[in-house]
PDB file of N, CA and C in Angstrom:
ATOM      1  N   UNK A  14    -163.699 -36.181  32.305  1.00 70.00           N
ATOM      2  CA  UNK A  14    -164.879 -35.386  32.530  1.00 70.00           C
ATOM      3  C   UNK A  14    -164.497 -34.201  33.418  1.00 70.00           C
ATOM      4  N   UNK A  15    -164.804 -33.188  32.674  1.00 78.00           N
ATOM      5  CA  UNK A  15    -164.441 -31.593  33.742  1.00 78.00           C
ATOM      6  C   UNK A  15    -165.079 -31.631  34.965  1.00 78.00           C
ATOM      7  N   UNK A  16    -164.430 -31.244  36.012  1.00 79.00           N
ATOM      8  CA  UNK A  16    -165.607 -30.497  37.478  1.00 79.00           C
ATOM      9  C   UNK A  16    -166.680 -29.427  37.131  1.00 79.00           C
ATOM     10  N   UNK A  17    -167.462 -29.968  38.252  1.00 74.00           N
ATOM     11  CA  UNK A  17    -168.402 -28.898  37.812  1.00 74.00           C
ATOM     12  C   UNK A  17    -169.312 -28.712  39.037  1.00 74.00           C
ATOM     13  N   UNK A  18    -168.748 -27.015  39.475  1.00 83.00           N
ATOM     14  CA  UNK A  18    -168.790 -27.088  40.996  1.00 83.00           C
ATOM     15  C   UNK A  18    -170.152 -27.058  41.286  1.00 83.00           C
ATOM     16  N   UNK A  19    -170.723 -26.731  42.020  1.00 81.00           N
ATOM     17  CA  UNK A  19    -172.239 -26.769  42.326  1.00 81.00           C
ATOM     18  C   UNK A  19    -172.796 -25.485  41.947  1.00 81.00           C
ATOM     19  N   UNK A  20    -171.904 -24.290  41.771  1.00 75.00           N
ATOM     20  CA  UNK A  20    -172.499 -22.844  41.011  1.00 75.00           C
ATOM     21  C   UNK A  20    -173.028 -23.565  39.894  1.00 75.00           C
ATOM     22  N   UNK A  21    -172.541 -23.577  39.482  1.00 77.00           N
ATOM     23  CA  UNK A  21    -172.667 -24.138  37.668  1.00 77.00           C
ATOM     24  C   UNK A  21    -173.854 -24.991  37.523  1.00 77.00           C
ATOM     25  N   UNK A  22    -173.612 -25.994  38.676  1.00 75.00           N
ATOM     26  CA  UNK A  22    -174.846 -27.301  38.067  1.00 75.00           C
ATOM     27  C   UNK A  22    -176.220 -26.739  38.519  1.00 75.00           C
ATOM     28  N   UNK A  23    -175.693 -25.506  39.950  1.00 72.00           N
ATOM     29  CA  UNK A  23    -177.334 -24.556  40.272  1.00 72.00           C
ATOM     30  C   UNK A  23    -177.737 -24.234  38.774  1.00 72.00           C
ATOM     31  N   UNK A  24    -176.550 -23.404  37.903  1.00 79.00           N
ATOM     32  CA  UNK A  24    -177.155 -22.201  36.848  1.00 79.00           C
ATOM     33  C   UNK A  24    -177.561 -23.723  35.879  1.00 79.00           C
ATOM     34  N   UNK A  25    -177.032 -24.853  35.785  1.00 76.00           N
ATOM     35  CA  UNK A  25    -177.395 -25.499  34.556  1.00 76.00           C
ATOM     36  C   UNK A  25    -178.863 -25.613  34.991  1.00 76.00           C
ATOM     37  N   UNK A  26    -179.079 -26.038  35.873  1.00 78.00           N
ATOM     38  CA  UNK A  26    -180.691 -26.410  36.468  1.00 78.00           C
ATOM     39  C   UNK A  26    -181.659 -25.527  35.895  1.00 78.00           C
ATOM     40  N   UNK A  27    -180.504 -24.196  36.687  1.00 79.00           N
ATOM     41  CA  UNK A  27    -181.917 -22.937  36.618  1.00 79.00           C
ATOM     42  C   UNK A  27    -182.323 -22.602  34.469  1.00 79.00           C
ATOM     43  N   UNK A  28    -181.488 -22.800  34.091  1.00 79.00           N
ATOM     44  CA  UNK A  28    -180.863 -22.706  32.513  1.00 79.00           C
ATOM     45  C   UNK A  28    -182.165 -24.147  32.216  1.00 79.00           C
ATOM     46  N   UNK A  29    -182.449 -25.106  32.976  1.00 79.00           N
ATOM     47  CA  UNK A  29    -183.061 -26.194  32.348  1.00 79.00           C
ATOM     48  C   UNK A  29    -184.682 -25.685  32.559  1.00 79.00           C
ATOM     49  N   UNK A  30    -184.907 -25.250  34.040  1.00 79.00           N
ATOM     50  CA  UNK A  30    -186.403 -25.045  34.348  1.00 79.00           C
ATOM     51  C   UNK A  30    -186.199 -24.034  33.506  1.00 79.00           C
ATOM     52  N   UNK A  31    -186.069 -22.979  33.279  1.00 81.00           N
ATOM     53  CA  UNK A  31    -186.620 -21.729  32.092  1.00 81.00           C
ATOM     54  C   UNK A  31    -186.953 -22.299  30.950  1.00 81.00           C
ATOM     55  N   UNK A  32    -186.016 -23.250  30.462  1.00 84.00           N
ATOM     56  CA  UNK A  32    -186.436 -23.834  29.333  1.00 84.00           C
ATOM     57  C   UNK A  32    -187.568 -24.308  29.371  1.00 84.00           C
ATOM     58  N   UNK A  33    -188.204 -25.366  30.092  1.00 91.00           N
ATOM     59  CA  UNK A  33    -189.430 -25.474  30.429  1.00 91.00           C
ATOM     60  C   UNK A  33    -190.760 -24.799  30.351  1.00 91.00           C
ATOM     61  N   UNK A  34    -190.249 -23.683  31.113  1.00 94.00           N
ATOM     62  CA  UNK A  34    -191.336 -22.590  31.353  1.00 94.00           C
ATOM     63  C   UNK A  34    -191.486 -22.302  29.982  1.00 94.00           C
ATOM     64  N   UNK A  35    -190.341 -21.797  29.453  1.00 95.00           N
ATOM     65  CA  UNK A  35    -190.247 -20.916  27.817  1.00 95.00           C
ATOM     66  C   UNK A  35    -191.313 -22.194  27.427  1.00 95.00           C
ATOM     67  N   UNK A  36    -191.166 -23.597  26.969  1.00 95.00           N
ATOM     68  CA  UNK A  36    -191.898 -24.661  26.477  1.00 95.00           C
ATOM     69  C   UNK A  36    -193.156 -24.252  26.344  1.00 95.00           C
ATOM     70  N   UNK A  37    -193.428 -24.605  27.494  1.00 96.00           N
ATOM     71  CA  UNK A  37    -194.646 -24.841  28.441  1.00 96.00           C
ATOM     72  C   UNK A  37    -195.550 -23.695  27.986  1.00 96.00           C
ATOM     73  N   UNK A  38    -194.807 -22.210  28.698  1.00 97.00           N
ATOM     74  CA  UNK A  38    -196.114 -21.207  28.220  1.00 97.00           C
ATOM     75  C   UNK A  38    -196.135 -21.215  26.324  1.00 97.00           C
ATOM     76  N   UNK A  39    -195.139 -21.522  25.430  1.00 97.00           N
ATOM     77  CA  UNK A  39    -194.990 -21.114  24.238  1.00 97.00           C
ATOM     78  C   UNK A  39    -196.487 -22.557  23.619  1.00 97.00           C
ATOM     79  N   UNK A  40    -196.663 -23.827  24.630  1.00 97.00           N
ATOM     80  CA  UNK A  40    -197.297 -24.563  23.972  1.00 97.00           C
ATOM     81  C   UNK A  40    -198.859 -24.348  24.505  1.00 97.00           C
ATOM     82  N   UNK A  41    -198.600 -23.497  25.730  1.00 97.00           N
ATOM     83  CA  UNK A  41    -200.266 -23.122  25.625  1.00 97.00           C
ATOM     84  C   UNK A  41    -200.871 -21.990  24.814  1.00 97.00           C
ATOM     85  N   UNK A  42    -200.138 -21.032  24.310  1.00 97.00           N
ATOM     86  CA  UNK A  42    -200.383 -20.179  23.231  1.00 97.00           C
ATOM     87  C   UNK A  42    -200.714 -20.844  22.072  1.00 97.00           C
ATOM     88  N   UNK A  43    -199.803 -21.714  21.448  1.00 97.00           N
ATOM     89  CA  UNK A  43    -199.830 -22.505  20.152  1.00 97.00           C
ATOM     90  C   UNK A  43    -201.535 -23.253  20.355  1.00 97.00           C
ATOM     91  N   UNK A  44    -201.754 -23.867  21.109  1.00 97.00           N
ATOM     92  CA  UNK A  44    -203.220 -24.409  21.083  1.00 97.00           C
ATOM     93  C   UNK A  44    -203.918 -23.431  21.122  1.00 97.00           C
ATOM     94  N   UNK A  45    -204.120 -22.886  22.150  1.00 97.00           N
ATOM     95  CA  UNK A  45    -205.012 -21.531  21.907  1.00 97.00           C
ATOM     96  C   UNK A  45    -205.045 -20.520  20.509  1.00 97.00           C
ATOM     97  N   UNK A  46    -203.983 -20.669  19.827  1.00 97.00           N
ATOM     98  CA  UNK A  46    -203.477 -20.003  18.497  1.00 97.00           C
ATOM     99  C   UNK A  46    -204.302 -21.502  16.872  1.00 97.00           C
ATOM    100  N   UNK A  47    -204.444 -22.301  17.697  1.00 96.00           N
ATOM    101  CA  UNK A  47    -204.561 -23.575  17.193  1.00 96.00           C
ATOM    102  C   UNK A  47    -206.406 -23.584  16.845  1.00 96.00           C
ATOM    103  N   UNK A  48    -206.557 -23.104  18.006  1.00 96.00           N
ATOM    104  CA  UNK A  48    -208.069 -23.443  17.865  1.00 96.00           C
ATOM    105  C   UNK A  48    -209.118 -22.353  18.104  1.00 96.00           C
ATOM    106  N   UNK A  49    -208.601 -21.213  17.886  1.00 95.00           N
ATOM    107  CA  UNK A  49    -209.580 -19.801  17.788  1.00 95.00           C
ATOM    108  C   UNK A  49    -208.351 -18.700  17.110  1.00 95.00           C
ATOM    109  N   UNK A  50    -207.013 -19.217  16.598  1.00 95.00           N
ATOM    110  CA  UNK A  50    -206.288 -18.286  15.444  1.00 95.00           C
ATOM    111  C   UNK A  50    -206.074 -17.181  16.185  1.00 95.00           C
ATOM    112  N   UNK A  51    -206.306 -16.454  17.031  1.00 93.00           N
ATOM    113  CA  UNK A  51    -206.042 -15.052  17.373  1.00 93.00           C
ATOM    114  C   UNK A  51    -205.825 -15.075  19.388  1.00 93.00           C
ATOM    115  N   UNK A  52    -204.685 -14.944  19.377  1.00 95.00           N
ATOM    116  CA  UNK A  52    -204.483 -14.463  21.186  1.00 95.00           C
ATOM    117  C   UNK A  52    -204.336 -13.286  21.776  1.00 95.00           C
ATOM    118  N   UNK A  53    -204.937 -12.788  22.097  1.00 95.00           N
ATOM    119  CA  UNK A  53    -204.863 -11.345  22.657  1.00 95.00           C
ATOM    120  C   UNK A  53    -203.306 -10.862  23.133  1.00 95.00           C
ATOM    121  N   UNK A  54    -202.909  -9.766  23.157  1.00 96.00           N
ATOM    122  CA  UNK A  54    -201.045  -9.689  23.898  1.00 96.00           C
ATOM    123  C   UNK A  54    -201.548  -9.602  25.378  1.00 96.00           C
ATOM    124  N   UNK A  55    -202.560  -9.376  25.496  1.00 95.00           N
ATOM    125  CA  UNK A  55    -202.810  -8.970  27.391  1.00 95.00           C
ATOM    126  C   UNK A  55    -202.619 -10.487  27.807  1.00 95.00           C
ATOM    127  N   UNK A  56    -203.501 -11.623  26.624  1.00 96.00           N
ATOM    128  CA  UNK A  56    -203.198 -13.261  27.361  1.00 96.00           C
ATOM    129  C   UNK A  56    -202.059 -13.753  27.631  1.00 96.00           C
ATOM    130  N   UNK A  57    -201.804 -13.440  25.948  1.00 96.00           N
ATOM    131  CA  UNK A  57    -199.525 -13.516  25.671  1.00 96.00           C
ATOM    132  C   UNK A  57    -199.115 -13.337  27.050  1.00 96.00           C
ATOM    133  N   UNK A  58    -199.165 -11.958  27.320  1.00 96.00           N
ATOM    134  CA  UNK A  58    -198.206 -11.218  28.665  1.00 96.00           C
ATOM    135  C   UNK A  58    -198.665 -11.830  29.703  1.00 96.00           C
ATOM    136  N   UNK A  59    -200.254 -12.225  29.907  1.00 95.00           N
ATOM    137  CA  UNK A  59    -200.588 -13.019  31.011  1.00 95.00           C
ATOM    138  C   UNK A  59    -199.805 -14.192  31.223  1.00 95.00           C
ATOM    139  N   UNK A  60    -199.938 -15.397  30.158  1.00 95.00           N
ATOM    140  CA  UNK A  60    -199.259 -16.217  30.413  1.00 95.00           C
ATOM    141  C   UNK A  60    -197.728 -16.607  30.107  1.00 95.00           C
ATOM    142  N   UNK A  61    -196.989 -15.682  29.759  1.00 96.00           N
ATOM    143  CA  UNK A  61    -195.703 -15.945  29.952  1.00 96.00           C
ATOM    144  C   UNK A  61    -195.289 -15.197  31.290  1.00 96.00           C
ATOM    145  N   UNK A  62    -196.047 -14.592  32.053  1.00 95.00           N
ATOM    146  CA  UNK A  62    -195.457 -14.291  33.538  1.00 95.00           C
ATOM    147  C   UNK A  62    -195.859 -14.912  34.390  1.00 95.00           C
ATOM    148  N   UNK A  63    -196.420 -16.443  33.801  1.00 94.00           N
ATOM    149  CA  UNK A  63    -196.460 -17.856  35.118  1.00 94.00           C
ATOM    150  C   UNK A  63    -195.287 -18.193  35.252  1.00 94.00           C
ATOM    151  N   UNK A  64    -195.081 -18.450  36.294  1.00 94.00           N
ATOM    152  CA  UNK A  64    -193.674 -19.159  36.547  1.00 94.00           C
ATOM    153  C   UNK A  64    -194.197 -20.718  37.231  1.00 94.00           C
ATOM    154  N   UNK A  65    -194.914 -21.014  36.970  1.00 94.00           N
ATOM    155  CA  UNK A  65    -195.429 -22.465  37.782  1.00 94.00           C
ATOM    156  C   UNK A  65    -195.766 -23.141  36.848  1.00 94.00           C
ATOM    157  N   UNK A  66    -194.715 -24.250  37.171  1.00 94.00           N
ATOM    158  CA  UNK A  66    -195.172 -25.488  35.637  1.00 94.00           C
ATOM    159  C   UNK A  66    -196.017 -26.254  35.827  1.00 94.00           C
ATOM    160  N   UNK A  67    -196.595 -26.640  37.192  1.00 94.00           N
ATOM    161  CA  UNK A  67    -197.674 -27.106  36.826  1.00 94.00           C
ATOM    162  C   UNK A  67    -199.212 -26.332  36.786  1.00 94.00           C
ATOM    163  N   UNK A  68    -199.131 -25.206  37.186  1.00 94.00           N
ATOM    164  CA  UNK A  68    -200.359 -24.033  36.837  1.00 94.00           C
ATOM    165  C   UNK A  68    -200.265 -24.309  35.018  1.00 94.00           C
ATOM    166  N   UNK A  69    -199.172 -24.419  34.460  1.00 95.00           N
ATOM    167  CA  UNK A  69    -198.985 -24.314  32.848  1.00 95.00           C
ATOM    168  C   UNK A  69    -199.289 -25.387  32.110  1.00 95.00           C
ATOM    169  N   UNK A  70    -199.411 -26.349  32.823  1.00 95.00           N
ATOM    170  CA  UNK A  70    -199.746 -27.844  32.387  1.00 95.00           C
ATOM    171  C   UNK A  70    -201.276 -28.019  32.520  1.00 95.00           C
ATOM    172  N   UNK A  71    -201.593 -27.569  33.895  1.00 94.00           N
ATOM    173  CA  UNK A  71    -203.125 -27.368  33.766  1.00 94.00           C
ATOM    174  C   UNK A  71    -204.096 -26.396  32.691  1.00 94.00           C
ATOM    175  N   UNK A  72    -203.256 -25.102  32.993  1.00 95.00           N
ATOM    176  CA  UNK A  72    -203.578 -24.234  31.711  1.00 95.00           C
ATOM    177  C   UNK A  72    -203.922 -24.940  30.108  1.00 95.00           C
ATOM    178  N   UNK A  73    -202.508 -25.962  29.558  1.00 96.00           N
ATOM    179  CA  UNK A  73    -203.241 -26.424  28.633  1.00 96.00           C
ATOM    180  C   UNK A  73    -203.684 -27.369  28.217  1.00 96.00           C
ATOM    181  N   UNK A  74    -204.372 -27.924  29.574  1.00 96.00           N
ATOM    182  CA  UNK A  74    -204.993 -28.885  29.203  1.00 96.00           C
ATOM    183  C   UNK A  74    -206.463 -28.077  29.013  1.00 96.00           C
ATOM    184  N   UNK A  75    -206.755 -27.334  29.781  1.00 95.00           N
ATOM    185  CA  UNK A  75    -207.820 -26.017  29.653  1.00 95.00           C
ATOM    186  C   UNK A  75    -207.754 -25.166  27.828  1.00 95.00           C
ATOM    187  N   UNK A  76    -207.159 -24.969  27.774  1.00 96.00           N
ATOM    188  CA  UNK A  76    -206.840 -24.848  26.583  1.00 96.00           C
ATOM    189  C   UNK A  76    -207.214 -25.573  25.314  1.00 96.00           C
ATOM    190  N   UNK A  77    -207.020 -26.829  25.642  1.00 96.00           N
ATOM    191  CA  UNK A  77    -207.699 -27.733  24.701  1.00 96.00           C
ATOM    192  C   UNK A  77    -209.252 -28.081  24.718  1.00 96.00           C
ATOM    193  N   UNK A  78    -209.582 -28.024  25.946  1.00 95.00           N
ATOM    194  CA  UNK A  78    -211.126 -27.797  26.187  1.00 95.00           C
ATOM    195  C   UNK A  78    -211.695 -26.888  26.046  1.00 95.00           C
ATOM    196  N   UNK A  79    -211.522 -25.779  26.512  1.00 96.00           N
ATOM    197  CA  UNK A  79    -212.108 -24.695  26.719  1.00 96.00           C
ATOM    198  C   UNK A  79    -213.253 -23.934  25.134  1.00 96.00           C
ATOM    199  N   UNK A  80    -214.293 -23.481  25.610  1.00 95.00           N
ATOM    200  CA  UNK A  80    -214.983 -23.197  24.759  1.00 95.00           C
ATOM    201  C   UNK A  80    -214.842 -21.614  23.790  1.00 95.00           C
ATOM    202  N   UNK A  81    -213.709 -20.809  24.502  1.00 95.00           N
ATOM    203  CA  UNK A  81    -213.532 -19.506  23.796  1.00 95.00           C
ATOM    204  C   UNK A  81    -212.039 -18.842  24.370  1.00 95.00           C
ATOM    205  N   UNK A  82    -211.718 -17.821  23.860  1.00 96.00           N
ATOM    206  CA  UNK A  82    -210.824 -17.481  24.344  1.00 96.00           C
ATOM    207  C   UNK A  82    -211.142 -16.901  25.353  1.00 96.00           C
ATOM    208  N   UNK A  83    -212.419 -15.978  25.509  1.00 95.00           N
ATOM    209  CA  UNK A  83    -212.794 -15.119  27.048  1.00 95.00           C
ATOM    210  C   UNK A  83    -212.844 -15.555  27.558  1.00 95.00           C
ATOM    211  N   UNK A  84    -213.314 -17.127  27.478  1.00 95.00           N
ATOM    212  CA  UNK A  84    -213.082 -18.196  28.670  1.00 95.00           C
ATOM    213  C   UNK A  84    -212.455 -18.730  29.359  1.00 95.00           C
ATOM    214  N   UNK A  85    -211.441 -18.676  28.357  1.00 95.00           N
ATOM    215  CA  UNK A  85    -209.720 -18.955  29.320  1.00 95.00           C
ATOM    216  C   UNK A  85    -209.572 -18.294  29.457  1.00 95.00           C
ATOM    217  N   UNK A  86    -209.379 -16.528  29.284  1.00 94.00           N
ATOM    218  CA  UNK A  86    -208.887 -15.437  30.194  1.00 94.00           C
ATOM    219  C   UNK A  86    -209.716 -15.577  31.552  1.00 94.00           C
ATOM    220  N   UNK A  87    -211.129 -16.083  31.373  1.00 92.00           N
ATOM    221  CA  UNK A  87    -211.740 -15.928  32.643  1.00 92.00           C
ATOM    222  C   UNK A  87    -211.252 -17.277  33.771  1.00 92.00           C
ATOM    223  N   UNK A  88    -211.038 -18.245  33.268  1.00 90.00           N
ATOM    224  CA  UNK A  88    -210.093 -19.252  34.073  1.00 90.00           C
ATOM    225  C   UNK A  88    -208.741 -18.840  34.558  1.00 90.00           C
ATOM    226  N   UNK A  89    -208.233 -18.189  33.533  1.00 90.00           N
ATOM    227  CA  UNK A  89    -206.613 -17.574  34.117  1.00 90.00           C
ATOM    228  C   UNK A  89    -207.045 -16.101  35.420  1.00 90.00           C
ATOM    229  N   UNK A  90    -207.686 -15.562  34.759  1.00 88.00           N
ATOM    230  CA  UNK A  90    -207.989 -14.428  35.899  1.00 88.00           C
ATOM    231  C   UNK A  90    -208.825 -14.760  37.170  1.00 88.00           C
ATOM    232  N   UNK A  91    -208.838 -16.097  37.240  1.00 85.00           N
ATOM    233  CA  UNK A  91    -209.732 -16.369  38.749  1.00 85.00           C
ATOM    234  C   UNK A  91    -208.690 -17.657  38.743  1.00 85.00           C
ATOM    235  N   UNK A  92    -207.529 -17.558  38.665  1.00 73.00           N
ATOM    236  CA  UNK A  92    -206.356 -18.003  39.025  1.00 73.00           C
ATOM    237  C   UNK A  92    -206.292 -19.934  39.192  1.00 73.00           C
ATOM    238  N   UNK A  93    -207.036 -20.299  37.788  1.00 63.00           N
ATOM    239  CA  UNK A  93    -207.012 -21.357  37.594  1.00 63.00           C
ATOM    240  C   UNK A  93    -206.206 -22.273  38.737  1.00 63.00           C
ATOM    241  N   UNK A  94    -206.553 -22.451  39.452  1.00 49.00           N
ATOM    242  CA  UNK A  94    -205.427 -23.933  40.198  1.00 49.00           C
ATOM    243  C   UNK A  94    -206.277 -25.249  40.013  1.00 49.00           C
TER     244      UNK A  94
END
């Protein structure tokens, strides 16, 4: 088994949470895309510049409830926590 100094296992980490994030915001779009067909790019751009996975987890669970899309912009813009 190769070394693998602690640079590396930082970047593998950081290489693992992005993946996440990428996940995460790509699966609250897909529901929202799921259940009213159309996402605005202002939401798009909104929510792929969360960097908090669990703000993104809450997001779609909101997502699955939520009654419109203005409605979740209005949950995301009064900074859902």
């Amino acid at each position: 088994m190769p070394y693998i100094t602690s640079f590396e296992r930082d970047g593998i980490q950081d290489g693992i949470q992005q993946g996440r994030l990428q996940t995460s915001r790509e699966n609250v779009i897909d529901v929202l895309e799921t259940r009213f067909l159309t996402v605005p790019d202002a939401l798009r751009s909104s929510i792929f510049a969360i960097e908090d996975l669990a703000l993104l987890k809450r997001l779609l669970k909101r997502a699955i409830t939520v009654n419109s899309v203005q409605a979740f912009e209005e949950l995301l813009a009064q900074g859902e926590r």
